[in-house]
Amino acid sequence: MAGAHEMLLNTIPRPDCSARPLRWEGDAIIHAPVSAVFAAWTTRLDTWFAQPGTLSFDPEPGRPFFFYNRTDWGRHPHYGRVLACEQDRMIEMTWVTGDGTDLGTCGAETIVRITLEPRGDATAIYLAHEGFVSMASRNAHGENWPIALQLLDEALA
């Protein structure tokens, strides 16, 4: 039975964001090794972004995830599924969030792609988030992603 379940997870199609071309991109230097940054985006998301005790995340393609973000940011559910994952290099996932306003993803399955490159003892991180349904949603994420990346740097430094 587990084989059929795995087959189902791996055959769910990628979201089609072609009708929702709004996108945000950013980068940062995180003062930690690439392995620590990768873990922070997968198995240790609850050390800086997710509220501890709410994280369910298996960094395998096709696997669903869920968490509430940190309570000091308000209580917003985040969920999706892993689309692709390369250890210490890249993770791509769908991203659905909201708090009942138009500042989340408004029910749209957006895509977040995090690419990591070693830079000596640090890591260059490139983050792309695509498929927003509105400028309000895109701009809210565009304001919050740099804050999140700064918090990640502080958590790992």
mmCIF file with all atom_site columns, N, CA and C in Angstrom, residues 61-125:
data_model
loop_
_atom_site.group_PDB
_atom_site.id
_atom_site.type_symbol
_atom_site.label_atom_id
_atom_site.label_alt_id
_atom_site.label_comp_id
_atom_site.label_asym_id
_atom_site.label_entity_id
_atom_site.label_seq_id
_atom_site.pdbx_PDB_ins_code
_atom_site.Cartn_x
_atom_site.Cartn_y
_atom_site.Cartn_z
_atom_site.occupancy
_atom_site.B_iso_or_equiv
_atom_site.pdbx_formal_charge
_atom_site.auth_seq_id
_atom_site.auth_comp_id
_atom_site.auth_asym_id
_atom_site.auth_atom_id
_atom_site.pdbx_PDB_model_num
ATOM 1   N N  . PRO A 1 61  ? 10.433 15.093 -2.238 1.00 0.00 ? 61  PRO A N  1
ATOM 2   C CA . PRO A 1 61  ? 9.477  15.515 -3.261 1.00 0.00 ? 61  PRO A CA 1
ATOM 3   C C  . PRO A 1 61  ? 8.141  14.769 -3.145 1.00 0.00 ? 61  PRO A C  1
ATOM 4   N N  . GLY A 1 62  ? 7.061  15.537 -3.221 1.00 0.00 ? 62  GLY A N  1
ATOM 5   C CA . GLY A 1 62  ? 5.717  14.992 -3.124 1.00 0.00 ? 62  GLY A CA 1
ATOM 6   C C  . GLY A 1 62  ? 5.141  15.037 -1.727 1.00 0.00 ? 62  GLY A C  1
ATOM 7   N N  . ARG A 1 63  ? 5.983  15.230 -0.737 1.00 0.00 ? 63  ARG A N  1
ATOM 8   C CA . ARG A 1 63  ? 5.508  15.215 0.656  1.00 0.00 ? 63  ARG A CA 1
ATOM 9   C C  . ARG A 1 63  ? 4.845  16.534 1.036  1.00 0.00 ? 63  ARG A C  1
ATOM 10  N N  . PRO A 1 64  ? 3.710  16.463 1.725  1.00 0.00 ? 64  PRO A N  1
ATOM 11  C CA . PRO A 1 64  ? 3.071  17.685 2.210  1.00 0.00 ? 64  PRO A CA 1
ATOM 12  C C  . PRO A 1 64  ? 3.776  18.197 3.468  1.00 0.00 ? 64  PRO A C  1
ATOM 13  N N  . PHE A 1 65  ? 3.607  19.491 3.747  1.00 0.00 ? 65  PHE A N  1
ATOM 14  C CA . PHE A 1 65  ? 4.117  20.066 4.986  1.00 0.00 ? 65  PHE A CA 1
ATOM 15  C C  . PHE A 1 65  ? 3.068  21.003 5.558  1.00 0.00 ? 65  PHE A C  1
ATOM 16  N N  . PHE A 1 66  ? 3.235  21.302 6.844  1.00 0.00 ? 66  PHE A N  1
ATOM 17  C CA . PHE A 1 66  ? 2.355  22.248 7.536  1.00 0.00 ? 66  PHE A CA 1
ATOM 18  C C  . PHE A 1 66  ? 3.110  22.862 8.702  1.00 0.00 ? 66  PHE A C  1
ATOM 19  N N  . PHE A 1 67  ? 2.805  24.129 8.990  1.00 0.00 ? 67  PHE A N  1
ATOM 20  C CA . PHE A 1 67  ? 3.250  24.782 10.217 1.00 0.00 ? 67  PHE A CA 1
ATOM 21  C C  . PHE A 1 67  ? 2.479  26.076 10.385 1.00 0.00 ? 67  PHE A C  1
ATOM 22  N N  . TYR A 1 68  ? 2.470  26.572 11.625 1.00 0.00 ? 68  TYR A N  1
ATOM 23  C CA . TYR A 1 68  ? 2.064  27.945 11.893 1.00 0.00 ? 68  TYR A CA 1
ATOM 24  C C  . TYR A 1 68  ? 3.348  28.740 12.020 1.00 0.00 ? 68  TYR A C  1
ATOM 25  N N  . ASN A 1 69  ? 3.346  29.972 11.507 1.00 0.00 ? 69  ASN A N  1
ATOM 26  C CA . ASN A 1 69  ? 4.541  30.789 11.676 1.00 0.00 ? 69  ASN A CA 1
ATOM 27  C C  . ASN A 1 69  ? 4.668  31.246 13.132 1.00 0.00 ? 69  ASN A C  1
ATOM 28  N N  . ARG A 1 70  ? 5.783  31.877 13.444 1.00 0.00 ? 70  ARG A N  1
ATOM 29  C CA . ARG A 1 70  ? 6.053  32.374 14.790 1.00 0.00 ? 70  ARG A CA 1
ATOM 30  C C  . ARG A 1 70  ? 4.880  33.202 15.296 1.00 0.00 ? 70  ARG A C  1
ATOM 31  N N  . THR A 1 71  ? 4.544  33.031 16.554 1.00 0.00 ? 71  THR A N  1
ATOM 32  C CA . THR A 1 71  ? 3.388  33.746 17.102 1.00 0.00 ? 71  THR A CA 1
ATOM 33  C C  . THR A 1 71  ? 3.589  35.256 17.143 1.00 0.00 ? 71  THR A C  1
ATOM 34  N N  . ASP A 1 72  ? 4.833  35.743 17.217 1.00 0.00 ? 72  ASP A N  1
ATOM 35  C CA . ASP A 1 72  ? 5.040  37.189 17.216 1.00 0.00 ? 72  ASP A CA 1
ATOM 36  C C  . ASP A 1 72  ? 4.736  37.812 15.849 1.00 0.00 ? 72  ASP A C  1
ATOM 37  N N  . TRP A 1 73  ? 4.511  36.994 14.833 1.00 0.00 ? 73  TRP A N  1
ATOM 38  C CA . TRP A 1 73  ? 4.094  37.465 13.508 1.00 0.00 ? 73  TRP A CA 1
ATOM 39  C C  . TRP A 1 73  ? 2.581  37.313 13.320 1.00 0.00 ? 73  TRP A C  1
ATOM 40  N N  . GLY A 1 74  ? 1.868  36.832 14.322 1.00 0.00 ? 74  GLY A N  1
ATOM 41  C CA . GLY A 1 74  ? 0.455  36.494 14.161 1.00 0.00 ? 74  GLY A CA 1
ATOM 42  C C  . GLY A 1 74  ? 0.362  35.012 13.838 1.00 0.00 ? 74  GLY A C  1
ATOM 43  N N  . ARG A 1 75  ? -0.805 34.454 13.964 1.00 0.00 ? 75  ARG A N  1
ATOM 44  C CA . ARG A 1 75  ? -0.949 33.009 13.742 1.00 0.00 ? 75  ARG A CA 1
ATOM 45  C C  . ARG A 1 75  ? -1.463 32.764 12.328 1.00 0.00 ? 75  ARG A C  1
ATOM 46  N N  . HIS A 1 76  ? -0.552 32.391 11.428 1.00 0.00 ? 76  HIS A N  1
ATOM 47  C CA . HIS A 1 76  ? -0.904 32.143 10.035 1.00 0.00 ? 76  HIS A CA 1
ATOM 48  C C  . HIS A 1 76  ? -0.501 30.723 9.650  1.00 0.00 ? 76  HIS A C  1
ATOM 49  N N  . PRO A 1 77  ? -1.442 29.921 9.191  1.00 0.00 ? 77  PRO A N  1
ATOM 50  C CA . PRO A 1 77  ? -1.074 28.580 8.747  1.00 0.00 ? 77  PRO A CA 1
ATOM 51  C C  . PRO A 1 77  ? -0.311 28.651 7.422  1.00 0.00 ? 77  PRO A C  1
ATOM 52  N N  . HIS A 1 78  ? 0.676  27.792 7.280  1.00 0.00 ? 78  HIS A N  1
ATOM 53  C CA . HIS A 1 78  ? 1.446  27.643 6.048  1.00 0.00 ? 78  HIS A CA 1
ATOM 54  C C  . HIS A 1 78  ? 1.413  26.160 5.690  1.00 0.00 ? 78  HIS A C  1
ATOM 55  N N  . TYR A 1 79  ? 1.110  25.872 4.462  1.00 0.00 ? 79  TYR A N  1
ATOM 56  C CA . TYR A 1 79  ? 1.110  24.482 4.043  1.00 0.00 ? 79  TYR A CA 1
ATOM 57  C C  . TYR A 1 79  ? 1.409  24.388 2.559  1.00 0.00 ? 79  TYR A C  1
ATOM 58  N N  . GLY A 1 80  ? 1.764  23.214 2.139  1.00 0.00 ? 80  GLY A N  1
ATOM 59  C CA . GLY A 1 80  ? 2.104  22.978 0.744  1.00 0.00 ? 80  GLY A CA 1
ATOM 60  C C  . GLY A 1 80  ? 2.700  21.608 0.596  1.00 0.00 ? 80  GLY A C  1
ATOM 61  N N  . ARG A 1 81  ? 3.511  21.470 -0.435 1.00 0.00 ? 81  ARG A N  1
ATOM 62  C CA . ARG A 1 81  ? 4.177  20.199 -0.688 1.00 0.00 ? 81  ARG A CA 1
ATOM 63  C C  . ARG A 1 81  ? 5.525  20.459 -1.322 1.00 0.00 ? 81  ARG A C  1
ATOM 64  N N  . VAL A 1 82  ? 6.434  19.565 -1.087 1.00 0.00 ? 82  VAL A N  1
ATOM 65  C CA . VAL A 1 82  ? 7.777  19.688 -1.636 1.00 0.00 ? 82  VAL A CA 1
ATOM 66  C C  . VAL A 1 82  ? 7.725  19.271 -3.105 1.00 0.00 ? 82  VAL A C  1
ATOM 67  N N  . LEU A 1 83  ? 8.221  20.149 -3.975 1.00 0.00 ? 83  LEU A N  1
ATOM 68  C CA . LEU A 1 83  ? 8.264  19.847 -5.407 1.00 0.00 ? 83  LEU A CA 1
ATOM 69  C C  . LEU A 1 83  ? 9.600  19.257 -5.827 1.00 0.00 ? 83  LEU A C  1
ATOM 70  N N  . ALA A 1 84  ? 10.691 19.790 -5.271 1.00 0.00 ? 84  ALA A N  1
ATOM 71  C CA . ALA A 1 84  ? 12.032 19.306 -5.598 1.00 0.00 ? 84  ALA A CA 1
ATOM 72  C C  . ALA A 1 84  ? 12.943 19.617 -4.424 1.00 0.00 ? 84  ALA A C  1
ATOM 73  N N  . CYS A 1 85  ? 13.961 18.785 -4.266 1.00 0.00 ? 85  CYS A N  1
ATOM 74  C CA . CYS A 1 85  ? 14.877 18.974 -3.150 1.00 0.00 ? 85  CYS A CA 1
ATOM 75  C C  . CYS A 1 85  ? 16.232 18.371 -3.511 1.00 0.00 ? 85  CYS A C  1
ATOM 76  N N  . GLU A 1 86  ? 17.283 19.173 -3.400 1.00 0.00 ? 86  GLU A N  1
ATOM 77  C CA . GLU A 1 86  ? 18.653 18.705 -3.591 1.00 0.00 ? 86  GLU A CA 1
ATOM 78  C C  . GLU A 1 86  ? 19.427 19.094 -2.342 1.00 0.00 ? 86  GLU A C  1
ATOM 79  N N  . GLN A 1 87  ? 19.874 18.112 -1.593 1.00 0.00 ? 87  GLN A N  1
ATOM 80  C CA . GLN A 1 87  ? 20.555 18.337 -0.319 1.00 0.00 ? 87  GLN A CA 1
ATOM 81  C C  . GLN A 1 87  ? 21.595 19.439 -0.431 1.00 0.00 ? 87  GLN A C  1
ATOM 82  N N  . ASP A 1 88  ? 21.497 20.423 0.446  1.00 0.00 ? 88  ASP A N  1
ATOM 83  C CA . ASP A 1 88  ? 22.438 21.531 0.567  1.00 0.00 ? 88  ASP A CA 1
ATOM 84  C C  . ASP A 1 88  ? 22.543 22.406 -0.686 1.00 0.00 ? 88  ASP A C  1
ATOM 85  N N  . ARG A 1 89  ? 21.588 22.290 -1.619 1.00 0.00 ? 89  ARG A N  1
ATOM 86  C CA . ARG A 1 89  ? 21.636 23.100 -2.843 1.00 0.00 ? 89  ARG A CA 1
ATOM 87  C C  . ARG A 1 89  ? 20.343 23.845 -3.130 1.00 0.00 ? 89  ARG A C  1
ATOM 88  N N  . MET A 1 90  ? 19.189 23.162 -2.975 1.00 0.00 ? 90  MET A N  1
ATOM 89  C CA . MET A 1 90  ? 17.948 23.765 -3.418 1.00 0.00 ? 90  MET A CA 1
ATOM 90  C C  . MET A 1 90  ? 16.757 23.042 -2.809 1.00 0.00 ? 90  MET A C  1
ATOM 91  N N  . ILE A 1 91  ? 15.721 23.817 -2.528 1.00 0.00 ? 91  ILE A N  1
ATOM 92  C CA . ILE A 1 91  ? 14.426 23.241 -2.180 1.00 0.00 ? 91  ILE A CA 1
ATOM 93  C C  . ILE A 1 91  ? 13.369 24.089 -2.871 1.00 0.00 ? 91  ILE A C  1
ATOM 94  N N  . GLU A 1 92  ? 12.411 23.404 -3.464 1.00 0.00 ? 92  GLU A N  1
ATOM 95  C CA . GLU A 1 92  ? 11.297 24.080 -4.119 1.00 0.00 ? 92  GLU A CA 1
ATOM 96  C C  . GLU A 1 92  ? 10.021 23.470 -3.570 1.00 0.00 ? 92  GLU A C  1
ATOM 97  N N  . MET A 1 93  ? 9.071  24.358 -3.213 1.00 0.00 ? 93  MET A N  1
ATOM 98  C CA . MET A 1 93  ? 7.847  23.871 -2.601 1.00 0.00 ? 93  MET A CA 1
ATOM 99  C C  . MET A 1 93  ? 6.679  24.767 -2.984 1.00 0.00 ? 93  MET A C  1
ATOM 100 N N  . THR A 1 94  ? 5.495  24.200 -2.918 1.00 0.00 ? 94  THR A N  1
ATOM 101 C CA . THR A 1 94  ? 4.326  25.048 -3.035 1.00 0.00 ? 94  THR A CA 1
ATOM 102 C C  . THR A 1 94  ? 4.176  25.764 -1.703 1.00 0.00 ? 94  THR A C  1
ATOM 103 N N  . TRP A 1 95  ? 3.466  26.885 -1.720 1.00 0.00 ? 95  TRP A N  1
ATOM 104 C CA . TRP A 1 95  ? 3.364  27.718 -0.522 1.00 0.00 ? 95  TRP A CA 1
ATOM 105 C C  . TRP A 1 95  ? 1.967  28.313 -0.496 1.00 0.00 ? 95  TRP A C  1
ATOM 106 N N  . VAL A 1 96  ? 1.178  27.897 0.468  1.00 0.00 ? 96  VAL A N  1
ATOM 107 C CA . VAL A 1 96  ? -0.171 28.420 0.647  1.00 0.00 ? 96  VAL A CA 1
ATOM 108 C C  . VAL A 1 96  ? -0.258 28.932 2.079  1.00 0.00 ? 96  VAL A C  1
ATOM 109 N N  . THR A 1 97  ? -0.697 30.166 2.238  1.00 0.00 ? 97  THR A N  1
ATOM 110 C CA . THR A 1 97  ? -0.811 30.734 3.566  1.00 0.00 ? 97  THR A CA 1
ATOM 111 C C  . THR A 1 97  ? -1.918 31.781 3.579  1.00 0.00 ? 97  THR A C  1
ATOM 112 N N  . GLY A 1 98  ? -2.354 32.096 4.764  1.00 0.00 ? 98  GLY A N  1
ATOM 113 C CA . GLY A 1 98  ? -3.357 33.135 4.881  1.00 0.00 ? 98  GLY A CA 1
ATOM 114 C C  . GLY A 1 98  ? -3.859 33.275 6.290  1.00 0.00 ? 98  GLY A C  1
ATOM 115 N N  . ASP A 1 99  ? -4.430 34.419 6.534  1.00 0.00 ? 99  ASP A N  1
ATOM 116 C CA . ASP A 1 99  ? -5.027 34.685 7.840  1.00 0.00 ? 99  ASP A CA 1
ATOM 117 C C  . ASP A 1 99  ? -6.447 35.196 7.675  1.00 0.00 ? 99  ASP A C  1
ATOM 118 N N  . GLY A 1 100 ? -7.048 34.911 6.519  1.00 0.00 ? 100 GLY A N  1
ATOM 119 C CA . GLY A 1 100 ? -8.401 35.371 6.248  1.00 0.00 ? 100 GLY A CA 1
ATOM 120 C C  . GLY A 1 100 ? -8.451 36.733 5.586  1.00 0.00 ? 100 GLY A C  1
ATOM 121 N N  . THR A 1 101 ? -7.264 37.287 5.259  1.00 0.00 ? 101 THR A N  1
ATOM 122 C CA . THR A 1 101 ? -7.202 38.572 4.557  1.00 0.00 ? 101 THR A CA 1
ATOM 123 C C  . THR A 1 101 ? -6.589 38.337 3.179  1.00 0.00 ? 101 THR A C  1
ATOM 124 N N  . ASP A 1 102 ? -6.422 39.417 2.432  1.00 0.00 ? 102 ASP A N  1
ATOM 125 C CA . ASP A 1 102 ? -5.816 39.276 1.108  1.00 0.00 ? 102 ASP A CA 1
ATOM 126 C C  . ASP A 1 102 ? -4.291 39.377 1.145  1.00 0.00 ? 102 ASP A C  1
ATOM 127 N N  . LEU A 1 103 ? -3.670 39.307 2.335  1.00 0.00 ? 103 LEU A N  1
ATOM 128 C CA . LEU A 1 103 ? -2.223 39.426 2.438  1.00 0.00 ? 103 LEU A CA 1
ATOM 129 C C  . LEU A 1 103 ? -1.493 38.094 2.347  1.00 0.00 ? 103 LEU A C  1
ATOM 130 N N  . GLY A 1 104 ? -2.191 36.996 2.495  1.00 0.00 ? 104 GLY A N  1
ATOM 131 C CA . GLY A 1 104 ? -1.568 35.691 2.306  1.00 0.00 ? 104 GLY A CA 1
ATOM 132 C C  . GLY A 1 104 ? -1.540 35.368 0.819  1.00 0.00 ? 104 GLY A C  1
ATOM 133 N N  . THR A 1 105 ? -1.626 34.110 0.481  1.00 0.00 ? 105 THR A N  1
ATOM 134 C CA . THR A 1 105 ? -1.653 33.732 -0.928 1.00 0.00 ? 105 THR A CA 1
ATOM 135 C C  . THR A 1 105 ? -3.081 33.600 -1.447 1.00 0.00 ? 105 THR A C  1
ATOM 136 N N  . CYS A 1 106 ? -4.055 33.944 -0.618 1.00 0.00 ? 106 CYS A N  1
ATOM 137 C CA . CYS A 1 106 ? -5.475 33.968 -1.026 1.00 0.00 ? 106 CYS A CA 1
ATOM 138 C C  . CYS A 1 106 ? -5.940 32.616 -1.547 1.00 0.00 ? 106 CYS A C  1
ATOM 139 N N  . GLY A 1 107 ? -5.404 31.550 -0.982 1.00 0.00 ? 107 GLY A N  1
ATOM 140 C CA . GLY A 1 107 ? -5.784 30.209 -1.400 1.00 0.00 ? 107 GLY A CA 1
ATOM 141 C C  . GLY A 1 107 ? -5.025 29.690 -2.601 1.00 0.00 ? 107 GLY A C  1
ATOM 142 N N  . ALA A 1 108 ? -4.225 30.545 -3.237 1.00 0.00 ? 108 ALA A N  1
ATOM 143 C CA . ALA A 1 108 ? -3.455 30.120 -4.413 1.00 0.00 ? 108 ALA A CA 1
ATOM 144 C C  . ALA A 1 108 ? -2.256 29.292 -3.986 1.00 0.00 ? 108 ALA A C  1
ATOM 145 N N  . GLU A 1 109 ? -1.978 28.271 -4.751 1.00 0.00 ? 109 GLU A N  1
ATOM 146 C CA . GLU A 1 109 ? -0.797 27.446 -4.540 1.00 0.00 ? 109 GLU A CA 1
ATOM 147 C C  . GLU A 1 109 ? 0.366  28.129 -5.265 1.00 0.00 ? 109 GLU A C  1
ATOM 148 N N  . THR A 1 110 ? 1.135  28.937 -4.524 1.00 0.00 ? 110 THR A N  1
ATOM 149 C CA . THR A 1 110 ? 2.288  29.630 -5.087 1.00 0.00 ? 110 THR A CA 1
ATOM 150 C C  . THR A 1 110 ? 3.501  28.704 -4.998 1.00 0.00 ? 110 THR A C  1
ATOM 151 N N  . ILE A 1 111 ? 4.611  29.135 -5.565 1.00 0.00 ? 111 ILE A N  1
ATOM 152 C CA . ILE A 1 111 ? 5.835  28.325 -5.545 1.00 0.00 ? 111 ILE A CA 1
ATOM 153 C C  . ILE A 1 111 ? 6.972  29.143 -4.953 1.00 0.00 ? 111 ILE A C  1
ATOM 154 N N  . VAL A 1 112 ? 7.656  28.569 -3.970 1.00 0.00 ? 112 VAL A N  1
ATOM 155 C CA . VAL A 1 112 ? 8.859  29.153 -3.376 1.00 0.00 ? 112 VAL A CA 1
ATOM 156 C C  . VAL A 1 112 ? 10.031 28.258 -3.749 1.00 0.00 ? 112 VAL A C  1
ATOM 157 N N  . ARG A 1 113 ? 11.094 28.889 -4.268 1.00 0.00 ? 113 ARG A N  1
ATOM 158 C CA . ARG A 1 113 ? 12.316 28.153 -4.609 1.00 0.00 ? 113 ARG A CA 1
ATOM 159 C C  . ARG A 1 113 ? 13.478 28.832 -3.893 1.00 0.00 ? 113 ARG A C  1
ATOM 160 N N  . ILE A 1 114 ? 14.210 28.052 -3.099 1.00 0.00 ? 114 ILE A N  1
ATOM 161 C CA . ILE A 1 114 ? 15.367 28.531 -2.360 1.00 0.00 ? 114 ILE A CA 1
ATOM 162 C C  . ILE A 1 114 ? 16.590 27.838 -2.949 1.00 0.00 ? 114 ILE A C  1
ATOM 163 N N  . THR A 1 115 ? 17.542 28.629 -3.412 1.00 0.00 ? 115 THR A N  1
ATOM 164 C CA . THR A 1 115 ? 18.782 28.095 -3.972 1.00 0.00 ? 115 THR A CA 1
ATOM 165 C C  . THR A 1 115 ? 19.927 28.548 -3.074 1.00 0.00 ? 115 THR A C  1
ATOM 166 N N  . LEU A 1 116 ? 20.823 27.627 -2.748 1.00 0.00 ? 116 LEU A N  1
ATOM 167 C CA . LEU A 1 116 ? 21.929 27.894 -1.828 1.00 0.00 ? 116 LEU A CA 1
ATOM 168 C C  . LEU A 1 116 ? 23.264 27.683 -2.533 1.00 0.00 ? 116 LEU A C  1
ATOM 169 N N  . GLU A 1 117 ? 24.222 28.580 -2.251 1.00 0.00 ? 117 GLU A N  1
ATOM 170 C CA . GLU A 1 117 ? 25.583 28.434 -2.776 1.00 0.00 ? 117 GLU A CA 1
ATOM 171 C C  . GLU A 1 117 ? 26.570 28.753 -1.668 1.00 0.00 ? 117 GLU A C  1
ATOM 172 N N  . PRO A 1 118 ? 27.549 27.857 -1.452 1.00 0.00 ? 118 PRO A N  1
ATOM 173 C CA . PRO A 1 118 ? 28.553 28.141 -0.422 1.00 0.00 ? 118 PRO A CA 1
ATOM 174 C C  . PRO A 1 118 ? 29.383 29.366 -0.802 1.00 0.00 ? 118 PRO A C  1
ATOM 175 N N  . ARG A 1 119 ? 29.709 30.186 0.198  1.00 0.00 ? 119 ARG A N  1
ATOM 176 C CA . ARG A 1 119 ? 30.572 31.364 0.044  1.00 0.00 ? 119 ARG A CA 1
ATOM 177 C C  . ARG A 1 119 ? 31.539 31.365 1.218  1.00 0.00 ? 119 ARG A C  1
ATOM 178 N N  . GLY A 1 120 ? 32.541 30.500 1.161  1.00 0.00 ? 120 GLY A N  1
ATOM 179 C CA . GLY A 1 120 ? 33.462 30.347 2.279  1.00 0.00 ? 120 GLY A CA 1
ATOM 180 C C  . GLY A 1 120 ? 32.717 29.751 3.457  1.00 0.00 ? 120 GLY A C  1
ATOM 181 N N  . ASP A 1 121 ? 32.729 30.440 4.602  1.00 0.00 ? 121 ASP A N  1
ATOM 182 C CA . ASP A 1 121 ? 32.013 29.967 5.785  1.00 0.00 ? 121 ASP A CA 1
ATOM 183 C C  . ASP A 1 121 ? 30.551 30.408 5.796  1.00 0.00 ? 121 ASP A C  1
ATOM 184 N N  . ALA A 1 122 ? 30.135 31.122 4.770  1.00 0.00 ? 122 ALA A N  1
ATOM 185 C CA . ALA A 1 122 ? 28.764 31.636 4.678  1.00 0.00 ? 122 ALA A CA 1
ATOM 186 C C  . ALA A 1 122 ? 28.024 30.958 3.522  1.00 0.00 ? 122 ALA A C  1
ATOM 187 N N  . THR A 1 123 ? 26.770 31.358 3.340  1.00 0.00 ? 123 THR A N  1
ATOM 188 C CA . THR A 1 123 ? 25.938 30.805 2.270  1.00 0.00 ? 123 THR A CA 1
ATOM 189 C C  . THR A 1 123 ? 25.199 31.945 1.579  1.00 0.00 ? 123 THR A C  1
ATOM 190 N N  . ALA A 1 124 ? 25.289 31.964 0.251  1.00 0.00 ? 124 ALA A N  1
ATOM 191 C CA . ALA A 1 124 ? 24.467 32.885 -0.533 1.00 0.00 ? 124 ALA A CA 1
ATOM 192 C C  . ALA A 1 124 ? 23.126 32.186 -0.754 1.00 0.00 ? 124 ALA A C  1
ATOM 193 N N  . ILE A 1 125 ? 22.062 32.898 -0.451 1.00 0.00 ? 125 ILE A N  1
ATOM 194 C CA . ILE A 1 125 ? 20.726 32.344 -0.616 1.00 0.00 ? 125 ILE A CA 1
ATOM 195 C C  . ILE A 1 125 ? 19.976 33.204 -1.629 1.00 0.00 ? 125 ILE A C  1
#
